[in-house]
Every structure is written in structure tokens, then in C-alpha cells.
Coordinates of C-alpha atoms and ligand atoms in Angstrom, one line a residue:
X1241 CA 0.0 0.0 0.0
X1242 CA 1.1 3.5 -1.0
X1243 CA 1.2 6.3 1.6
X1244 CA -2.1 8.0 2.2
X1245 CA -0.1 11.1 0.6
X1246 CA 1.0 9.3 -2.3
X1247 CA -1.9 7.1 -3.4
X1248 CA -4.2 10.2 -5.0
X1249 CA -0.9 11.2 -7.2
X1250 CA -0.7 7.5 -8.3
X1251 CA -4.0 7.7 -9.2
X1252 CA -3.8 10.9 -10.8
X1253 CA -0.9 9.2 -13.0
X1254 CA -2.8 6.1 -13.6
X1255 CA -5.7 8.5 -14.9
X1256 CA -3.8 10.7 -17.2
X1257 CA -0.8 8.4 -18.4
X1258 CA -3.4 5.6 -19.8
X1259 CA -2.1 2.5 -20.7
X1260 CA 1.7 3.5 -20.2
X1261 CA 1.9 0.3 -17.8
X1262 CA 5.7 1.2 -17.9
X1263 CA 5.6 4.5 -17.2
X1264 CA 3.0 3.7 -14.1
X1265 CA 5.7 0.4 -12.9
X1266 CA 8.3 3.2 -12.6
X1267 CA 6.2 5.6 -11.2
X1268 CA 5.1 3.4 -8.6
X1269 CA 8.5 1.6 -7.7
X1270 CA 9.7 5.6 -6.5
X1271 CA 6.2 6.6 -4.7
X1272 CA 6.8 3.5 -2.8
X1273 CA 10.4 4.2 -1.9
X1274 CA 8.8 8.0 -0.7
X1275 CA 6.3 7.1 2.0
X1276 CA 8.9 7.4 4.4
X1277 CA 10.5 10.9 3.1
X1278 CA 6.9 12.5 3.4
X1279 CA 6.4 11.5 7.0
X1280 CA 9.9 12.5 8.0
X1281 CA 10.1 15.8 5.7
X1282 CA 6.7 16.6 5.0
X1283 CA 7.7 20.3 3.3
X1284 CA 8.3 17.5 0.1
X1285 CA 4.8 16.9 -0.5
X1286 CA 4.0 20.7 -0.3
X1287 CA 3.2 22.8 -3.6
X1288 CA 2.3 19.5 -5.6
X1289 CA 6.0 18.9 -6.0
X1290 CA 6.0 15.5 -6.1
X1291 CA 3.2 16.0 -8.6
X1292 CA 5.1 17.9 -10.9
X1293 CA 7.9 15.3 -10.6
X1294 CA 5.3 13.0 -12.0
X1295 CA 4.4 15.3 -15.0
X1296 CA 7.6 15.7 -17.7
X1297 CA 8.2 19.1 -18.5
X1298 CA 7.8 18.8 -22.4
X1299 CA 6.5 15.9 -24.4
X1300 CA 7.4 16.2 -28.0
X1301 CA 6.0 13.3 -30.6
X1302 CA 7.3 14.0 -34.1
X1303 CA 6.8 12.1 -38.1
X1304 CA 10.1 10.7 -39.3
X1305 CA 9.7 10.2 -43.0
X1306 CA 12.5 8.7 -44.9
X1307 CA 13.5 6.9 -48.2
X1308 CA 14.7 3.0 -47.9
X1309 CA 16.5 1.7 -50.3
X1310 CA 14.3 0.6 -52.8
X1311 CA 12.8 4.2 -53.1
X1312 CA 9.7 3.2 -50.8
X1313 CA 8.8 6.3 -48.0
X1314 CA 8.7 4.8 -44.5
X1315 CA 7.1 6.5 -41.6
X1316 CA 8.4 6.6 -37.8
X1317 CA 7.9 7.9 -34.5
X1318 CA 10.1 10.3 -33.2
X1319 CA 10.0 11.0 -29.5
X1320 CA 11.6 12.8 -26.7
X1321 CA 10.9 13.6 -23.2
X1322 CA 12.1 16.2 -21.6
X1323 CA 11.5 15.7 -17.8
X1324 CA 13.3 17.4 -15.6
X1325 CA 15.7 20.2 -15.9
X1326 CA 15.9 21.6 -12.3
X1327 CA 19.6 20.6 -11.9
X1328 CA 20.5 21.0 -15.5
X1329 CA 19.9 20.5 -19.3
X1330 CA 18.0 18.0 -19.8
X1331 CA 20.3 14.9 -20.1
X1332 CA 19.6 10.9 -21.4
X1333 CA 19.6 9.0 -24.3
X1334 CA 17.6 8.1 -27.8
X1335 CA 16.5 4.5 -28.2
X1336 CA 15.5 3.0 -31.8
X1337 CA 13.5 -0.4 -31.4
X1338 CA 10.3 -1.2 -32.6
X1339 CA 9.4 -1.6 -29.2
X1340 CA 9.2 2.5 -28.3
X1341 CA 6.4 3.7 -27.7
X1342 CA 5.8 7.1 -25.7
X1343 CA 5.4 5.3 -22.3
X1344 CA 8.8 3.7 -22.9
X1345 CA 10.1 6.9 -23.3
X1346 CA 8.5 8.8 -20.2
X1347 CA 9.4 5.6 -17.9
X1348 CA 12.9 6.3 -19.1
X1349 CA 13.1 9.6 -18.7
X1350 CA 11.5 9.4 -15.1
X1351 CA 14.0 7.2 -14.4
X1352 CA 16.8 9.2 -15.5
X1353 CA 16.1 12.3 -13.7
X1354 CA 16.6 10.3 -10.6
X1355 CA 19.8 8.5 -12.1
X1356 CA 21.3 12.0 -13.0
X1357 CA 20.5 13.0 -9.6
X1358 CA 22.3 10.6 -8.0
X1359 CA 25.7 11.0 -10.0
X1360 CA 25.8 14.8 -8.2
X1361 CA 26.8 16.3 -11.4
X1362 CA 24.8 19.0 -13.3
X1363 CA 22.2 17.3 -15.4
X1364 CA 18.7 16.5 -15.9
X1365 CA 17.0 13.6 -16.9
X1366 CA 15.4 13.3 -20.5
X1367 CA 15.3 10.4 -23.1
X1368 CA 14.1 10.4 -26.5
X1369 CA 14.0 7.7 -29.5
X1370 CA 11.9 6.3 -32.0
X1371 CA 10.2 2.8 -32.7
X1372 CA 12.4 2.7 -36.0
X1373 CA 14.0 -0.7 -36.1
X1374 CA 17.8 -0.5 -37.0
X1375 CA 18.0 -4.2 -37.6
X1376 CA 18.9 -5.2 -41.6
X1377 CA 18.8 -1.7 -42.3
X1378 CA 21.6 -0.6 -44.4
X1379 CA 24.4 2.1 -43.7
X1380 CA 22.9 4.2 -46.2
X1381 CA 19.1 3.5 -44.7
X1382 CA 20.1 4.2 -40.9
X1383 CA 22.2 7.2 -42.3
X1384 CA 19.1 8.9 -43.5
X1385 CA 17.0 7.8 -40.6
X1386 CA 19.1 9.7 -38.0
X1387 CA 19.3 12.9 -40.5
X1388 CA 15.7 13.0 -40.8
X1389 CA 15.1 12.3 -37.1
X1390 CA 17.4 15.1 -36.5
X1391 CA 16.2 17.4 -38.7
X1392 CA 13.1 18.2 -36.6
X1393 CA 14.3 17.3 -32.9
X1394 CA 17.6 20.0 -33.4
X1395 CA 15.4 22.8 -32.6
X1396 CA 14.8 21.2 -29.4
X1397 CA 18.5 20.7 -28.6
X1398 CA 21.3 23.1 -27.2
X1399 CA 24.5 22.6 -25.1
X1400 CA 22.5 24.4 -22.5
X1401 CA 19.1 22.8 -23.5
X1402 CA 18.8 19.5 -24.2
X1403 CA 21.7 16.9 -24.6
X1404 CA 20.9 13.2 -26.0
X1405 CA 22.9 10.3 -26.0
X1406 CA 23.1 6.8 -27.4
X1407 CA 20.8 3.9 -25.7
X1408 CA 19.7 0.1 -27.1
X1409 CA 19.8 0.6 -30.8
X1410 CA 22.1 4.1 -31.2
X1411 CA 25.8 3.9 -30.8
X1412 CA 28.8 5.8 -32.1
X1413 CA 27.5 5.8 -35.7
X1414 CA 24.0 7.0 -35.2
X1415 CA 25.6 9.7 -32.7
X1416 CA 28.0 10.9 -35.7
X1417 CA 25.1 10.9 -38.1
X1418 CA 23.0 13.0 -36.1
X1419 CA 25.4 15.1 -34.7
X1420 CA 26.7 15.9 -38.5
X1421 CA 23.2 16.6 -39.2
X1422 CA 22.9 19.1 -36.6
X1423 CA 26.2 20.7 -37.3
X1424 CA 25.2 21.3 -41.0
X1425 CA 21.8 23.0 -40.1
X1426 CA 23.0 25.3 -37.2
X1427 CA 26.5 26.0 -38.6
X1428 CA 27.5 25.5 -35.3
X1429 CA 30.6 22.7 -33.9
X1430 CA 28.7 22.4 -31.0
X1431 CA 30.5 19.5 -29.2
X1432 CA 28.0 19.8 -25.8
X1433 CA 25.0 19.0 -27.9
X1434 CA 25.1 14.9 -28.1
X1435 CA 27.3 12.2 -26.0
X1436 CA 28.9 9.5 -26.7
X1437 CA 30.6 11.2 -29.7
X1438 CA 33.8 9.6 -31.8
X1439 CA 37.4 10.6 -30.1
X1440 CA 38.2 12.3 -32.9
X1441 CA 35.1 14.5 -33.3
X1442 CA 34.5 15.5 -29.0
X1443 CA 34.0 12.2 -27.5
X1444 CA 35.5 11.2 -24.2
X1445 CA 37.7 8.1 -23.5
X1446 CA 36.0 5.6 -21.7
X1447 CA 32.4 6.9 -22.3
X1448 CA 31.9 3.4 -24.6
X1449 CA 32.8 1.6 -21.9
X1450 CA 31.5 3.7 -19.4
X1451 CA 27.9 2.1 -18.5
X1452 CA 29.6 -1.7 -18.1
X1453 CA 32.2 -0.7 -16.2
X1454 CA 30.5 1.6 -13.9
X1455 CA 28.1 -1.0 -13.4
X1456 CA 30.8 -3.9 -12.4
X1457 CA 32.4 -0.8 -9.9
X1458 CA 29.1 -0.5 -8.2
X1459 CA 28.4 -4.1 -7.6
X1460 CA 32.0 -4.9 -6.3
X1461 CA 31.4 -2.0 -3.6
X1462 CA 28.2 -4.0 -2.5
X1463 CA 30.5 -7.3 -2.5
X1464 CA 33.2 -5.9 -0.7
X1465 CA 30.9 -4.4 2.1
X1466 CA 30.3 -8.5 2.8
X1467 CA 33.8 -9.1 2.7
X1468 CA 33.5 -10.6 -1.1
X1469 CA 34.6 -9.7 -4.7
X1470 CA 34.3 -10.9 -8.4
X1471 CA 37.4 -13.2 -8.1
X1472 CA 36.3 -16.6 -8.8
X1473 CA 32.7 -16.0 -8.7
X1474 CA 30.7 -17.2 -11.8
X1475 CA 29.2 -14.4 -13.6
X1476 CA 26.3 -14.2 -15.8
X1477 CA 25.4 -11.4 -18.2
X1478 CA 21.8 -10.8 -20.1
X1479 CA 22.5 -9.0 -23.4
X1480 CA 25.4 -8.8 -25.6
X1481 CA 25.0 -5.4 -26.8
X1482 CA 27.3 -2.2 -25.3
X1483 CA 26.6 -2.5 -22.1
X1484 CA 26.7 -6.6 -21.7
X1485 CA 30.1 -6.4 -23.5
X1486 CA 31.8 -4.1 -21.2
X1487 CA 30.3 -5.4 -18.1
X1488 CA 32.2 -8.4 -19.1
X1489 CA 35.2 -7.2 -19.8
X1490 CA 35.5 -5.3 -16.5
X1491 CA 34.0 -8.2 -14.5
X1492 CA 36.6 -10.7 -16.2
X1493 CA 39.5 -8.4 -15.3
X1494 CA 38.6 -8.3 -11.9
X1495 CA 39.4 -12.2 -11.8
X1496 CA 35.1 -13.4 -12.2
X1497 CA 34.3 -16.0 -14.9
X1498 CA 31.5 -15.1 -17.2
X1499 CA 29.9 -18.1 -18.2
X1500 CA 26.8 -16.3 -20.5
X1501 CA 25.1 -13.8 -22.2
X1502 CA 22.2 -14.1 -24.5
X1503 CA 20.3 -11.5 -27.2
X1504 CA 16.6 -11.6 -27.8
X1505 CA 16.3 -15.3 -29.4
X1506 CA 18.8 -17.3 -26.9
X1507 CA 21.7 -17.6 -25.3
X1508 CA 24.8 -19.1 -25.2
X1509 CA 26.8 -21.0 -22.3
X1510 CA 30.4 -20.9 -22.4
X1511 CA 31.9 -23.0 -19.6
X1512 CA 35.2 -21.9 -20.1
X1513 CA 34.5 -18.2 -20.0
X1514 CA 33.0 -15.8 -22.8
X1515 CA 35.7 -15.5 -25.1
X1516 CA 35.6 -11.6 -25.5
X1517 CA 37.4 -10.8 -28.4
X1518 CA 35.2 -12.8 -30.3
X1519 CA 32.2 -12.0 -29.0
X1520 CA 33.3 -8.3 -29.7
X1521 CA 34.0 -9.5 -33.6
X1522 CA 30.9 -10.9 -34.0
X1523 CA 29.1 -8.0 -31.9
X1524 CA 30.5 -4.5 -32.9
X1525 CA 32.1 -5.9 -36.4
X1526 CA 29.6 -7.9 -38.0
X1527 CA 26.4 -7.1 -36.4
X1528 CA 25.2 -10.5 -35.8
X1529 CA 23.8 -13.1 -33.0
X1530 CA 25.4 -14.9 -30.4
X1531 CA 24.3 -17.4 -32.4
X1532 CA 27.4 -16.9 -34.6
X1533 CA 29.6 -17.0 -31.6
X1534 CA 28.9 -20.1 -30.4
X1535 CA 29.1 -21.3 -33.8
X1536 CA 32.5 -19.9 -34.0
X1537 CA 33.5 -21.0 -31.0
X1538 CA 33.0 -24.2 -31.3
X1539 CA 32.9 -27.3 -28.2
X1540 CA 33.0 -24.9 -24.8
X1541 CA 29.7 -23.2 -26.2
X1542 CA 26.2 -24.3 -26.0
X1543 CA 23.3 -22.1 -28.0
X1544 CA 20.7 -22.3 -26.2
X1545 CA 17.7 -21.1 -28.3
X1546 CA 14.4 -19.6 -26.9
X1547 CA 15.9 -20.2 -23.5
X1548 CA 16.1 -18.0 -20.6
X1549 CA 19.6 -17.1 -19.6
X1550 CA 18.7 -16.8 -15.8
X1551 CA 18.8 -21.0 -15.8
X1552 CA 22.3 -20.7 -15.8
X1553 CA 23.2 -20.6 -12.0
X1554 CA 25.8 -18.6 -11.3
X1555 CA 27.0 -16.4 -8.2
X1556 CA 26.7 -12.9 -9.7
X1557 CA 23.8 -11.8 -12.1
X1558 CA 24.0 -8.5 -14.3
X1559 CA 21.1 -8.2 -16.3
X1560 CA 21.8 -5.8 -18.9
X1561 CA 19.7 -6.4 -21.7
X1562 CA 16.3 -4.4 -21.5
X1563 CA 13.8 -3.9 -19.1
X1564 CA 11.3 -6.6 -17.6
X1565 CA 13.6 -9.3 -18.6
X1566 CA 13.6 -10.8 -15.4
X1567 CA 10.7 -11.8 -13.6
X1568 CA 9.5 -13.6 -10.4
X1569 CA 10.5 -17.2 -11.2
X1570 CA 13.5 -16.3 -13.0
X1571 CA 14.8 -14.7 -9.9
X1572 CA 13.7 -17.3 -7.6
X1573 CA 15.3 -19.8 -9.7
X1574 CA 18.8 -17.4 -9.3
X1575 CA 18.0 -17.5 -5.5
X1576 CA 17.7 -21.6 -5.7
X1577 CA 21.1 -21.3 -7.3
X1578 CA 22.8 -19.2 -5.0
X1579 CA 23.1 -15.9 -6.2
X1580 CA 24.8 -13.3 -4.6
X1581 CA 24.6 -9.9 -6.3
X1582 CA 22.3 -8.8 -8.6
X1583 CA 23.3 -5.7 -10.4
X1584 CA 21.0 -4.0 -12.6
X1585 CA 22.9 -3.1 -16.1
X1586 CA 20.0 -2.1 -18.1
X1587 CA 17.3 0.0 -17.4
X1588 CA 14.6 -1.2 -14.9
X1589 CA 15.2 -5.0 -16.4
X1590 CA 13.8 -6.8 -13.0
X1591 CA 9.9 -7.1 -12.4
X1592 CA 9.2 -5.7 -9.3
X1593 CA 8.5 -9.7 -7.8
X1594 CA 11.8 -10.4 -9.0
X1595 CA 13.0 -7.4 -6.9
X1596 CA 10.7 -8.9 -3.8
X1597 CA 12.5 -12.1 -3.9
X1598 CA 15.7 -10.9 -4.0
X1599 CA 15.3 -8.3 -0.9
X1600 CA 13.4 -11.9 1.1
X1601 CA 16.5 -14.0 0.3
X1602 CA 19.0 -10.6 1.6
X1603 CA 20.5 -11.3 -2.4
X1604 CA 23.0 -7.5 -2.8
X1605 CA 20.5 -5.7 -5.2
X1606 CA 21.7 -2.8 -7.4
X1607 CA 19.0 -0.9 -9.0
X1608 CA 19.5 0.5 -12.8
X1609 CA 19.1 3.7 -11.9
X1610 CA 22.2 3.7 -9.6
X1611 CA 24.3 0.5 -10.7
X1612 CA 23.5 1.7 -14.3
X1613 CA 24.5 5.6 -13.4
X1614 CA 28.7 5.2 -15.2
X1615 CA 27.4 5.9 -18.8
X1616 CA 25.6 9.1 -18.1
X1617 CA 28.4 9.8 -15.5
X1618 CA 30.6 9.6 -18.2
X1619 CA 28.3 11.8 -20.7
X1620 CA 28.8 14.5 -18.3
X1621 CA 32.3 14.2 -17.8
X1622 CA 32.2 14.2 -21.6
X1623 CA 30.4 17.7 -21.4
X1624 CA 33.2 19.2 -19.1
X1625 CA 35.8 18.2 -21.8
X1626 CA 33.8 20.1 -24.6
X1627 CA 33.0 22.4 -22.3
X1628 CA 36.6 23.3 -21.5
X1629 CA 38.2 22.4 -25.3
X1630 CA 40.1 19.7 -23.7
X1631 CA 40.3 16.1 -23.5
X1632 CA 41.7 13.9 -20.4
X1633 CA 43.4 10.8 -21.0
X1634 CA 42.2 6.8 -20.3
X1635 CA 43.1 6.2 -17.2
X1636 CA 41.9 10.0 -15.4
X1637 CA 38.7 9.7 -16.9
X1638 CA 38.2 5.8 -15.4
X1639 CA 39.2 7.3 -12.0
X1640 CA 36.9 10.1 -12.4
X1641 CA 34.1 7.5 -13.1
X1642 CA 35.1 5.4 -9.8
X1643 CA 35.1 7.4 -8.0
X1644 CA 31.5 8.5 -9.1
X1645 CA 30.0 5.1 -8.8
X1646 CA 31.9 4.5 -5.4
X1647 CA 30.0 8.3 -4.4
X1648 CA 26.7 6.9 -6.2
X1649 CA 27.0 3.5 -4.1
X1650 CA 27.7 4.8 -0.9
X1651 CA 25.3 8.0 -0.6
X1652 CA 22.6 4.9 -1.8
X1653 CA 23.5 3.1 0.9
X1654 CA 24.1 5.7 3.3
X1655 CA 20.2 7.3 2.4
X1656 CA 19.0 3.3 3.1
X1657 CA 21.4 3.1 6.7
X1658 CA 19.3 7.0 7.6
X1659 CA 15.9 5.8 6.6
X1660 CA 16.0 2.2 8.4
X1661 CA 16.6 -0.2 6.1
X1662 CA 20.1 -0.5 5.7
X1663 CA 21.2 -2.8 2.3
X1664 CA 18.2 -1.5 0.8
X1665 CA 19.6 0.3 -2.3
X1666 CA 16.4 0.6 -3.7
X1667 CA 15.0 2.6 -1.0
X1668 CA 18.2 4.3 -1.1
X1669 CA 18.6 5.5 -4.2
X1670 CA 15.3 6.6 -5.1
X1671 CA 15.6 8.9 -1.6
X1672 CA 18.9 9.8 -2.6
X1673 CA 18.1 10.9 -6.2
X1674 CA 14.2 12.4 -5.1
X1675 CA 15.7 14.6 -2.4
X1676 CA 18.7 16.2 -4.7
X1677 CA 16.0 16.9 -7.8
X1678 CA 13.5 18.2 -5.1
X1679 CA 15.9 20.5 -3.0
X1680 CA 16.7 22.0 -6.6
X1681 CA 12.7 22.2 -7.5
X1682 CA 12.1 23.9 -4.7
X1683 CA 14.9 26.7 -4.8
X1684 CA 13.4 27.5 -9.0
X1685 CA 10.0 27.9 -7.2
X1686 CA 6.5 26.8 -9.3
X1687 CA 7.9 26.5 -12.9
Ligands
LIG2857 N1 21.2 5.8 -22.3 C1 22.1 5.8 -21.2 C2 21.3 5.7 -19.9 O1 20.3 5.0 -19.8 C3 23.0 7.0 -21.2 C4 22.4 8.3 -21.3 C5 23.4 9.5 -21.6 O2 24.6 9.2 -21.6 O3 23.0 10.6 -21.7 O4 21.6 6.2 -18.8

């Protein structure tokens, strides 16, 4: 049950966000985390702020018409949500999957105002995307996707404005597209305007990387607060896209063995470890299934196909695919097992039973929203370097972003120790990340 406070804005959400069951899961999992911040501090539920928290500040829905390659005009969806901007330009990234729709968008966006919250740095929270479906599209088809996409959301953009990013479906080349789209119409080199940009046009070392191995950082903090770490431990991975790959690569140089990862029609087993190199071939090189790379690699891999990667027992479980990918059952078969850390890679990829089970059987749970904080961590260090017209080298921008997701960890638990249930990062960070946006929304008054 919500708080007597907090059950009229639920239903005020319910009533006006119809059928965004997304949108409402996310909503909810925060309201519930808020109960006890109302009671203790009830100047946070004054001038409907948790209300407006609720509401995004702008919603913009756009046509993207393009040309495929046999001359045919396709239509898309364009989206982005801007949600918050009381602690600075709007910040997050674009998704292109067939899956978007504008509740996908507005649950992540809600959930990255309190993820940019929690990293303490000067951002926002927006996302944005469209339900176009990169998959067997050609170079020349996704080129002139992202410059018609671009086309109308750059008078929505700015340094100071609005900053997007990559998520599941944009990477490097989509950013480079887009961002050479928006340099031609404003005749402006506007480095601050997009993330995860190319090293040679304004990108930062380690931002690729960035959301894998911020995510591996924050769950060895929770290990090491038991006296445990990855070496050893058997590790399995949902995904095998950006983040997957570099949550492996970190977790396998911190001495764990990852023993699978999967994409949406399997997965693969790998008793001897996921071969990363390959995988990254296969991956980031050819585009294809991991599938190929248990073909290509032969006797220690097993495809599994239609299967659910969470049958694989293992100690540590980073799911880092997409959200509600892991439900109830799947995490009471992880808790059979004997799982110890779960740390959420993706966004909002546990049901909120799975979540249940794991806080019953005291399994270490990292929420997205915190454990999967490095990426847009990094995006902002990203911004300082554009900002400044410099660029910092490999190994200070990795300290920078440990030292973040150390900051992010222990203010999460720290907020869960204050309010009573120490452990409970859940509780933790959506207090920790609430009070930082609402402190702000209250200074800027009713706007
Ligand atoms: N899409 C990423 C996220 O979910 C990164 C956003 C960004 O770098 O702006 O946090």
C-alpha cells in the first residue's frame, strides 16, 4: 500500500498516463520508496511537488519520414521527453527499437532524472528515440533515418538545452550521423550538444565503456561491504550489446568468470568463460547473433535457443539487456542457485516480484538507476571536456568514473542506513536521487 499522501498522485498518474503500464511500474516503484520521506520531511509533498515530478516538462512526438533503399517512403515515430531540468539541461539517451512507444520513453526519462540525480553532477533527466527498427537496415538507410530524425528534434537541442545520447539501438554511428546533421543546419561545432561522440570528433575516453564498467564498480562496492569480490565468482550477463560487453570485460578483469550472455532469441553457455574478443567481432564488427559465436567457437559453447539465460546458475547476475527481462521465477530460480549480487545493467530489467525475492532472500541488489548511473556519469564528464576544449586521457577519466560510482553506491546506501533499512539500495537511491531533484525544485519555485 502507498502512503495516504502518495496514493491520490498514483491515481492521478494512472488516470492521465493511460495505458503506459511502464511508465505507471516506474512511477510506482519511487512513490513507494517516498512514504517514508513524506512522513519525516513533510515540506516535500507541499506545492504539488511530487506531482510535478510526475508530469515531464515537455513531451514532444514527431513524423520521421525517410527513403529505404528501394525508393519506398517509411514512416516513424520520433520521441523525446524532456522531464526534468531543475539541476540542469535535460540529459539521457535516444533508443531505436520497434518496441518504443511514448510510455517507454517517459518511464525512461523518469527514471533518469533520478539516475542523473544521483551521480551529483549537473544534469537533468530526459530520453528520446523512435520505434524505428535499425536491424537489416543498411548504412545508407540508418544514415538517413538519424538525419531526418534530427532534422526536426535539433530545434529542441542546445549545449544548454537538451543533450541526447546513445541507448539500445544508437551507438557511435548513429551519434556521428545526427550530430553531422545538426552541425550542418546550425552551422555551429557544438561539441556539448550529443554524448557518446567519436574521439576524434569530441567524445571522451571511456564513455563506450563507461555504462559496463560503472556498473561492475558499483556491484563490487556491495561485494566488498560482505567481505567478497568478483574473483572466482561465476558471472552471468543478459545481453550482448554495449553494455553486456563491457560489463564483461571489466568483470573478467577483476578475476570473475562469465559463463553467458544471450540477445533476444537465446543464449549461449560458455563454460570456459565468454571469449571476448570474439564476441566483440561478431558483436561491434559484423552485427550478428550470439548465435554466430557459439558457432565460432565451437565445443565450450552451447546455444541455447528460446531459453532464458537466468537458468544458468551462477553467483553474480548483471542483467543488462532491457527492461522486464527478469521476472519472479526467474529470480527465484537465481536464488535456488545461490546468487549473490544482482546488479541491474540495463534499465529497470527486474519485475518488481523479481526485486521482492531478492530483498526476502537478503540477495545484494543494485538498481539500474544507480548501478547503471557510469554511462551518463561519463556523458557528463564528456560535457566538461567540450566544455573546456580539452580532453583527459584513459586512465583520469576511469578514476573520475570510480570514483562517481563509489560516491553513487555509498550515498545509496548511506540514504537506506538513515531511513532504516540498511542494504536496501532501492529505498536508497530513489531517496537519494528524489531529495537532490527536489531540494533543486524547490529553490526554482513553481515552474
Ligand atoms: N542511455 C544511457 C542511460 O540509460 C546513457 C544516457 C546518456 O549518456 O545521456 O543512462
Amino acid at each position: 500500500m502507498l502512503d495516504e499522501k502518495l496514493q491520490p498522485i498514483f491515481d492521478d498518474v494512472l488516470r492521465r498516463n493511460p495505458g503506459e503500464l511502464e511508465f505507471h511500474q516506474a512511477v510506482r516503484e519511487v512513490l513507494d520508496s517516498l512514504g517514508a520521506v513524506v512522513a519525516k520531511h513533510p515540506h516535500y509533498a507541499e506545492n504539488a511537488l511530487i506531482e510535478r515530478i510526475c508530469e515531464p516538462e515537455r513531451q514532444i512526438i514527431f513524423r520521421v519520414p525517410w527513403i529505404d533503399d528501394a525508393g519506398k517512403v517509411q514512416i516513424n515515430r520520433g520521441f523525446r521527453v524532456q522531464f526534468n531540468s531543475a539541476l540542469g539541461p535535460f540529459k539521457g539517451g535516444l533508443r531505436f527499437h520497434p518496441s518504443v512507444l511514448v510510455g517507454t520513453i517517459k518511464f525512461l526519462g523518469f527514471e533518469q532524472t533520478f539516475k542523473n540525480a544521483l551521480t551529483g553532477m549537473p544534469i537533468g533527466g530526459g530520453k528520446g528515440g523512435s520505434d524505428f527498427d535499425p536491424k537489416g537496415r543498411s548504412e545508407a538507410e540508418v544514415m538517413r533515418f538519424c538525419q531526418s530524425f534530427m532534422t526536426e528534434l535539433a530545434r529542441h537541442l542546445g549545449e544548454y538545452t537538451d543533450v541526447p545520447a546513445g541507448d539500445i539501438g544508437v551507438g557511435q554511428r548513429e551519434i556521428g550521423y545526427m550530430f553531422g546533421q545538426y552541425k550542418r543546419m546550425t552551422n555551429r561545432y557544438e561539441s556539448g550538444v550529443l554524448t557518446g561522440k567519436g574521439l576524434t570528433w569530441g567524445g571522451s575516453r571511456v564513455r563506450t565503456e563507461a555504462t559496463g564498467y560503472g556498473a561492475v564498480y558499483f556491484v563490487q562496492r556491495m561485494l566488498q561491504r560482505r567481505g567478497e569480490d568478483f574473483a572466482g565468482r561465476k558471472v552471468v550477463v543478459s545481453g550482448a550489446g554495449n553494455v553486456a560487453i563491457y560489463t564483461i570485460e571489466k568483470a573478467q578483469e577483476l578475476g570473475g568468470k562469465v559463463i553467458a550472455c544471450s540477445d533476444s532469441n537465446g543464449y549461449v553457455m560458455d563454460e570456459s568463460g565468454i571469449d571476448l574478443a570474439l564476441l566483440r567481432e561478431i558483436k561491434e564488427r559484423k552485427r550478428g547473433r550470439v548465435s554466430d559465436y557459439a558457432k565460432a567457437r565451437g565445443k565450450s559453447a552451447t546455444y541455447v535457443e528460446g531459453g532464458s539465460v537466468w537458468d544458468v546458475p551462477t553467483d553474480i547476475a548483471m542483467p543488462s539487456a532491457t527492461q522486464n527481462e527478469l521476472n519472479g521465477e526467474d529470480a527465484r530460480k537465481l536464488v535456488k542457485n545461490g546468487v549473490r549480487a544482482v546488479g541491474e545493467g540495463a534499465n529497470m530489467p527486474c519485475l518488481p516480484e523479481a526485486v521482492r525475492v531478492f530483498a526476502d532472500a537478503k540477495v545484494l541488489f543494485g538498481p539500474g538507476k544507480a548501478t547503471n548511473a557510469g554511462g551518463v556519469a561519463t556523458s557528463a564528464l564528456e560535457m566538461q571536456q567540450n566544455a573546456s576544449r580539452d580532453s583527459w586521457t584513459f586512465e583520469e577519466t576511469e578514476e573520475r568514473l570510480a570514483t562517481i560510482m563509489h560516491g553513487i553506491h555509498d550515498r545509496c546506501a548511506q540514504t537506506a542506513e538513515e531511513y532504516g533499512e540498511p542494504g536496501n539500495y532501492v529505498l536508497g537511491a530513489n531517496i537519494a536521487g528524489f531529495i537532490r531533484v527536489a531540494e533543486a525544485m524547490r529553490a526554482l519555485g513553481v515552474v
